[in-house]
GROMACS .gro file of C-alpha atoms in nm:
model
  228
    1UNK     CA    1   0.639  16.827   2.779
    2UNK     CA    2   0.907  16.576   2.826
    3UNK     CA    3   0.765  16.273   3.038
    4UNK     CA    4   1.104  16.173   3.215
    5UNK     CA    5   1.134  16.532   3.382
    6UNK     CA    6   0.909  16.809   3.529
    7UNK     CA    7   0.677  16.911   3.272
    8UNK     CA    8   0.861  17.190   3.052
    9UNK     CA    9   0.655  17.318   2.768
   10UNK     CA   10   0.878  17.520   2.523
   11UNK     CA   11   0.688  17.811   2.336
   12UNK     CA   12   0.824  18.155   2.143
   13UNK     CA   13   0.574  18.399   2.325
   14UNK     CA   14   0.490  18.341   2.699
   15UNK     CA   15   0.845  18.403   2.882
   16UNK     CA   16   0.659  18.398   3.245
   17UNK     CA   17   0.719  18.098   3.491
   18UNK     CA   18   0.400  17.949   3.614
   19UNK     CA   19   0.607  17.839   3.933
   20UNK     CA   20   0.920  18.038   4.123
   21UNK     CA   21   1.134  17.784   4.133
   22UNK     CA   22   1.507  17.702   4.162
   23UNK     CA   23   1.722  17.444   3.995
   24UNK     CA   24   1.961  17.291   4.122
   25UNK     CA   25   2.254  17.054   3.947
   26UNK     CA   26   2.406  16.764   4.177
   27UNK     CA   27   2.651  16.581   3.982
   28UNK     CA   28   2.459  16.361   3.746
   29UNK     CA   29   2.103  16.493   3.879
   30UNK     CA   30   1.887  16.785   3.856
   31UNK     CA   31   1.679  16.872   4.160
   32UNK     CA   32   1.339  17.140   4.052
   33UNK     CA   33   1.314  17.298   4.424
   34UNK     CA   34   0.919  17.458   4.433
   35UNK     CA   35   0.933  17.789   4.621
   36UNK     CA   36   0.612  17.747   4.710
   37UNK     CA   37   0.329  17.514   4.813
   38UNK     CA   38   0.133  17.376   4.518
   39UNK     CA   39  -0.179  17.131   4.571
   40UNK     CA   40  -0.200  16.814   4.430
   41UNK     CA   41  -0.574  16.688   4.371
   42UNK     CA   42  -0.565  16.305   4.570
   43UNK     CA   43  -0.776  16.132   4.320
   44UNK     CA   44  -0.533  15.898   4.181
   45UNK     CA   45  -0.508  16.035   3.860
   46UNK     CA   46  -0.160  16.147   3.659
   47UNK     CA   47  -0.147  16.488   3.676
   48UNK     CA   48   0.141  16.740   3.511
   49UNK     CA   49   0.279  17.001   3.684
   50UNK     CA   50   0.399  17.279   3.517
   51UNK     CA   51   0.700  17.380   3.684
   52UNK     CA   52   0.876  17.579   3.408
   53UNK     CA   53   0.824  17.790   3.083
   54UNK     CA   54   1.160  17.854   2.835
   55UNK     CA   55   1.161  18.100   2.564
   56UNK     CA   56   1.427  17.953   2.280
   57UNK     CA   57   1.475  18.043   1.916
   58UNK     CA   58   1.378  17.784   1.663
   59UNK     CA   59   1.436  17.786   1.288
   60UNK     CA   60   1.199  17.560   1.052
   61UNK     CA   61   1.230  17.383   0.759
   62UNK     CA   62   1.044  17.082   0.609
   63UNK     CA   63   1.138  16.742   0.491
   64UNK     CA   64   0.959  16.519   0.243
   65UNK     CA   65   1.103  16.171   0.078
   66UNK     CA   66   0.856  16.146  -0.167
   67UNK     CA   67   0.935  15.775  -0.289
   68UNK     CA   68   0.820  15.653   0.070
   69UNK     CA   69   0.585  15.909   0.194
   70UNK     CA   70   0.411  16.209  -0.007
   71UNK     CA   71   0.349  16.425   0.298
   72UNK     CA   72   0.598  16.707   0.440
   73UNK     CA   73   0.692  16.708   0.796
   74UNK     CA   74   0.796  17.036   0.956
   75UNK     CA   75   1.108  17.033   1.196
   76UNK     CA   76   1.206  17.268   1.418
   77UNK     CA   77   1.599  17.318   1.461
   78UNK     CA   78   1.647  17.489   1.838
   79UNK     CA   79   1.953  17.664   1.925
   80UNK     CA   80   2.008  17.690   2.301
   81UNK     CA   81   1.914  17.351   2.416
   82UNK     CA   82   2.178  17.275   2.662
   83UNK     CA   83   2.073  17.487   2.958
   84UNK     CA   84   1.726  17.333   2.955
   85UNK     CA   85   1.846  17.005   3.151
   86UNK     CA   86   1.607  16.773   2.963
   87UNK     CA   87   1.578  16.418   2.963
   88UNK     CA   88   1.566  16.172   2.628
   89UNK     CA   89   1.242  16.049   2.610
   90UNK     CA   90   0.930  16.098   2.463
   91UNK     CA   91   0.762  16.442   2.462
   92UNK     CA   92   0.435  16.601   2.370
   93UNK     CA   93   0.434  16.900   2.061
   94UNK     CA   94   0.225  17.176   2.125
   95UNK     CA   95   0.222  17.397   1.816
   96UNK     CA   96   0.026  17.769   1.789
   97UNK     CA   97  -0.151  17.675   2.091
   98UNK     CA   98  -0.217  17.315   1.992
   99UNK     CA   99  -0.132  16.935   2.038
  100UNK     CA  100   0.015  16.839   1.719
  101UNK     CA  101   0.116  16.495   1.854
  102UNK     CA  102   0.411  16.290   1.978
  103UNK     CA  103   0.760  16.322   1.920
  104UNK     CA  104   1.115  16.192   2.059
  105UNK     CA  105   1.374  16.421   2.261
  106UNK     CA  106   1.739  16.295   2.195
  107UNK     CA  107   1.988  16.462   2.398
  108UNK     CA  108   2.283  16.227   2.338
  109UNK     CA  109   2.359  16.482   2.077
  110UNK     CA  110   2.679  16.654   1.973
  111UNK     CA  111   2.485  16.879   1.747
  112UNK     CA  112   2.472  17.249   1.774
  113UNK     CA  113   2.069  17.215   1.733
  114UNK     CA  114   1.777  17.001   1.894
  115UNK     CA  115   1.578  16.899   1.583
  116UNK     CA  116   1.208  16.843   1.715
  117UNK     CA  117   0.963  16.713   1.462
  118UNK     CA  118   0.647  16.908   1.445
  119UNK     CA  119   0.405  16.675   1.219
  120UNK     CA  120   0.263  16.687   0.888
  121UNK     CA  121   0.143  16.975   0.694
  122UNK     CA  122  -0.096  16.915   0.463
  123UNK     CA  123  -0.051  17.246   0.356
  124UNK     CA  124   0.275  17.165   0.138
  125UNK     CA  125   0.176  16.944  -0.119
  126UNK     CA  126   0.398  16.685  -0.319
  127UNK     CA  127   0.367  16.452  -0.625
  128UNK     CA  128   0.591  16.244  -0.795
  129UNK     CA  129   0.587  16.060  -1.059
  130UNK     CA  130   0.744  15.930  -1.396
  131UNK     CA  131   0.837  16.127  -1.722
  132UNK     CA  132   0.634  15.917  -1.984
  133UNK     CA  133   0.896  16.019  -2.255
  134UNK     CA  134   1.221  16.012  -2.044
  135UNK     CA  135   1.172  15.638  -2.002
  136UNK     CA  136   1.253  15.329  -2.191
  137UNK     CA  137   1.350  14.953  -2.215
  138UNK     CA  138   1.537  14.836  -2.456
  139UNK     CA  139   1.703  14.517  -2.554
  140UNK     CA  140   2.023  14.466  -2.727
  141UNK     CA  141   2.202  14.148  -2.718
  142UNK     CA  142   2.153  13.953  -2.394
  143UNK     CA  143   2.139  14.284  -2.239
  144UNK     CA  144   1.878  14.531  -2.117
  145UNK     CA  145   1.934  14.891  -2.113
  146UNK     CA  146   1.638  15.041  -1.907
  147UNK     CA  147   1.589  15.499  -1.844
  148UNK     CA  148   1.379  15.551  -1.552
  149UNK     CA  149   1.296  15.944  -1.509
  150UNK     CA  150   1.081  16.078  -1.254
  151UNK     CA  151   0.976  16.427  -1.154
  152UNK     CA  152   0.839  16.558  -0.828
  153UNK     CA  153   0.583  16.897  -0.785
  154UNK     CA  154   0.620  17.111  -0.411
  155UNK     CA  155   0.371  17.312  -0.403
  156UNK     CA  156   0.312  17.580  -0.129
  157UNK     CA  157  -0.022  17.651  -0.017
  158UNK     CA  158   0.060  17.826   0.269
  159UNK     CA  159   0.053  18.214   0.325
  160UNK     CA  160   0.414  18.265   0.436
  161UNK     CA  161   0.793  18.088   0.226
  162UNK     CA  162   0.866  17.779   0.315
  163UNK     CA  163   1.221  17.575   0.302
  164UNK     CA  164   1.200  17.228   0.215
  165UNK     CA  165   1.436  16.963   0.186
  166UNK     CA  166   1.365  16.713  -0.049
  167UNK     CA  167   1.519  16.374  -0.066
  168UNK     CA  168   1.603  16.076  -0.314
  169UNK     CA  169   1.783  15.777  -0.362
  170UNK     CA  170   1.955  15.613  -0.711
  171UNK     CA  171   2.009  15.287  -0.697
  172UNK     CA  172   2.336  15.186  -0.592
  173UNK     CA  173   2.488  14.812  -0.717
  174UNK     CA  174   2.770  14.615  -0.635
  175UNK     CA  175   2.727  14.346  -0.865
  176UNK     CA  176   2.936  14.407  -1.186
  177UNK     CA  177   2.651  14.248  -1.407
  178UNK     CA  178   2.456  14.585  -1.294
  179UNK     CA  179   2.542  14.915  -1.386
  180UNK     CA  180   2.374  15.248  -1.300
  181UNK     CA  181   2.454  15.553  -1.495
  182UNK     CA  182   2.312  15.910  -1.374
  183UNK     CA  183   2.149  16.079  -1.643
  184UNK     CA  184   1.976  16.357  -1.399
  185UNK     CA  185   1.994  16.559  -1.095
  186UNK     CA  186   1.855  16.917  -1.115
  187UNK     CA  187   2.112  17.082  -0.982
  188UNK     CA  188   2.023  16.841  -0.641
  189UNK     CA  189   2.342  16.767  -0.377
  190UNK     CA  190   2.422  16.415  -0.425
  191UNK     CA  191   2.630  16.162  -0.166
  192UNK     CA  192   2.806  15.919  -0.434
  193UNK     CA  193   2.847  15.717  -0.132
  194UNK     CA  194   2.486  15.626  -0.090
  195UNK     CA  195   2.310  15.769  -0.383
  196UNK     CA  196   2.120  16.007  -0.168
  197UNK     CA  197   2.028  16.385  -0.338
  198UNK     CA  198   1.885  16.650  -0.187
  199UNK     CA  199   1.748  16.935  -0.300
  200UNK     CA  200   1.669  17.243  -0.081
  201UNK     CA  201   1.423  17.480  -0.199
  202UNK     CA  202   1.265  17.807  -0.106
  203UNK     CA  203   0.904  17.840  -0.209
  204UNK     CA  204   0.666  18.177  -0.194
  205UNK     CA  205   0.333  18.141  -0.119
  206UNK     CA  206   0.111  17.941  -0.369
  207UNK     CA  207   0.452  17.849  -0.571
  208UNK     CA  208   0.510  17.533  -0.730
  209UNK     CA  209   0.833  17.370  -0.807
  210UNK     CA  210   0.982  17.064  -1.040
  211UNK     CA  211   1.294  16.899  -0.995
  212UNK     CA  212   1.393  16.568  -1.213
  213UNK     CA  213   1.626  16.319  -1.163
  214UNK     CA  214   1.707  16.021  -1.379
  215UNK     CA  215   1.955  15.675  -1.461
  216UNK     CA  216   1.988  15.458  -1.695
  217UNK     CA  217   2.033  15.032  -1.575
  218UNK     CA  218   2.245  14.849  -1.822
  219UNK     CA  219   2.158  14.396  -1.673
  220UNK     CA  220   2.152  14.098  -1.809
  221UNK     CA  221   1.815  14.040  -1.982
  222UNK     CA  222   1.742  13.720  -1.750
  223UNK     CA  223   1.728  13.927  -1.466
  224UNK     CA  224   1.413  14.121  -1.292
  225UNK     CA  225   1.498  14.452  -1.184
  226UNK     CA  226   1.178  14.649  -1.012
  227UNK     CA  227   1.201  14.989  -0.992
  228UNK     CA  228   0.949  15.237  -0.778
   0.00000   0.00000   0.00000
């Protein structure tokens, strides 16, 4: 239910309007005309009126960034947003019949989809963590040459396939005393601009999945570089 407008509740089943009612555009407003009387308790409480019900095709896929949070959030991409004159603002996610929580509507959009984030799904399980025997430090010189590899698990325990985006950063340096050498990827998409890779995968039910990826640091020996 967006807050900043009549309370619309968007849902893939229940195409019925709880309330005739017609809608009417006026420049830079939108007017919600009731077609009949409805009756507002008077006991000072905020109360939601559900004025409207839209049917609208979503497609889901999860995200996870393992490196700052372990958990996968699902997001729902909706087609068809346009018509639905809604508001930015904050709105409430009802999911299989119940509240999942709070997220953000952003209109001010020039995408083709309305990405809505459903919450976490502890269903979709993720580890990472480092390859013991893809990593090493040593020293040569006044320099240090450091291999960092790490490897992260998706496992689905769900009973339907998922499709999950996963995401990772290498470190990116500017300083010429600093050098960063990819070693490993997995096959993942990577933006040499930022260092960011993603890998998409589709997992079956009760499937697991590795990916890897991996650099070597080349720095001067009286430096401290911490890497997580």
């Amino acid at each position: 239910n967006n807050n900043m407008a009549p309370a619309t509740e968007m849902k893939t089943e229940d195409k019925d309007q709880t309330i005739p009612e017609n809608i009417i555009e006026e420049g830079l407003s939108v007017q919600f005309k009731l077609e009949r009387p409805v009756n507002i308790l008077s006991d000072g409480k905020v109360q939601l009126l559900d004025l409207t019900r839209q049917t609208l095709n979503a497609n889901y896929i999860y995200g996870v960034t393992p490196k700052l949070d372990r958990d996968a959030f699902l997001l729902a991409k909706i087609g068809g947003w346009e018509r639905l004159n809604l508001l930015p603002g904050e709105a409430s996610i009802f999911f299989n019949g119940f509240f999942v929580g709070k997220t953000v509507i952003n209109t001010r959009t020039i995408l083709d989809s309305l990405d809505l984030s459903m919450g976490r799904d502890k269903q979709v399980l993720v580890t990472r963590s480092k390859v013991a025997e893809l990593c090493y430090k040593t020293t040569s010189g006044s320099k240090i040459k450091e291999l960092n590899t790490w490897e992260i698990n998706v496992k689905n325990n769900k009973s339907e396939p998922i499709i999950i985006k996963v995401y990772e950063q290498f470190p990116m340096s500017s300083n010429k005393d600093l050098s960063v050498e990819i070693k490993e990827t997995s096959k993942g998409e990577l933006d040499e601009a930022t260092g960011i890779i993603t890998w998409t995968l589709i997992l079956n039910p009760g499937e697991i999945k590795s990916i890897r990826f991996g650099y070597e640091l080349k720095y001067p020996k009286d430096r401290i570089i911490i890497n997580n």
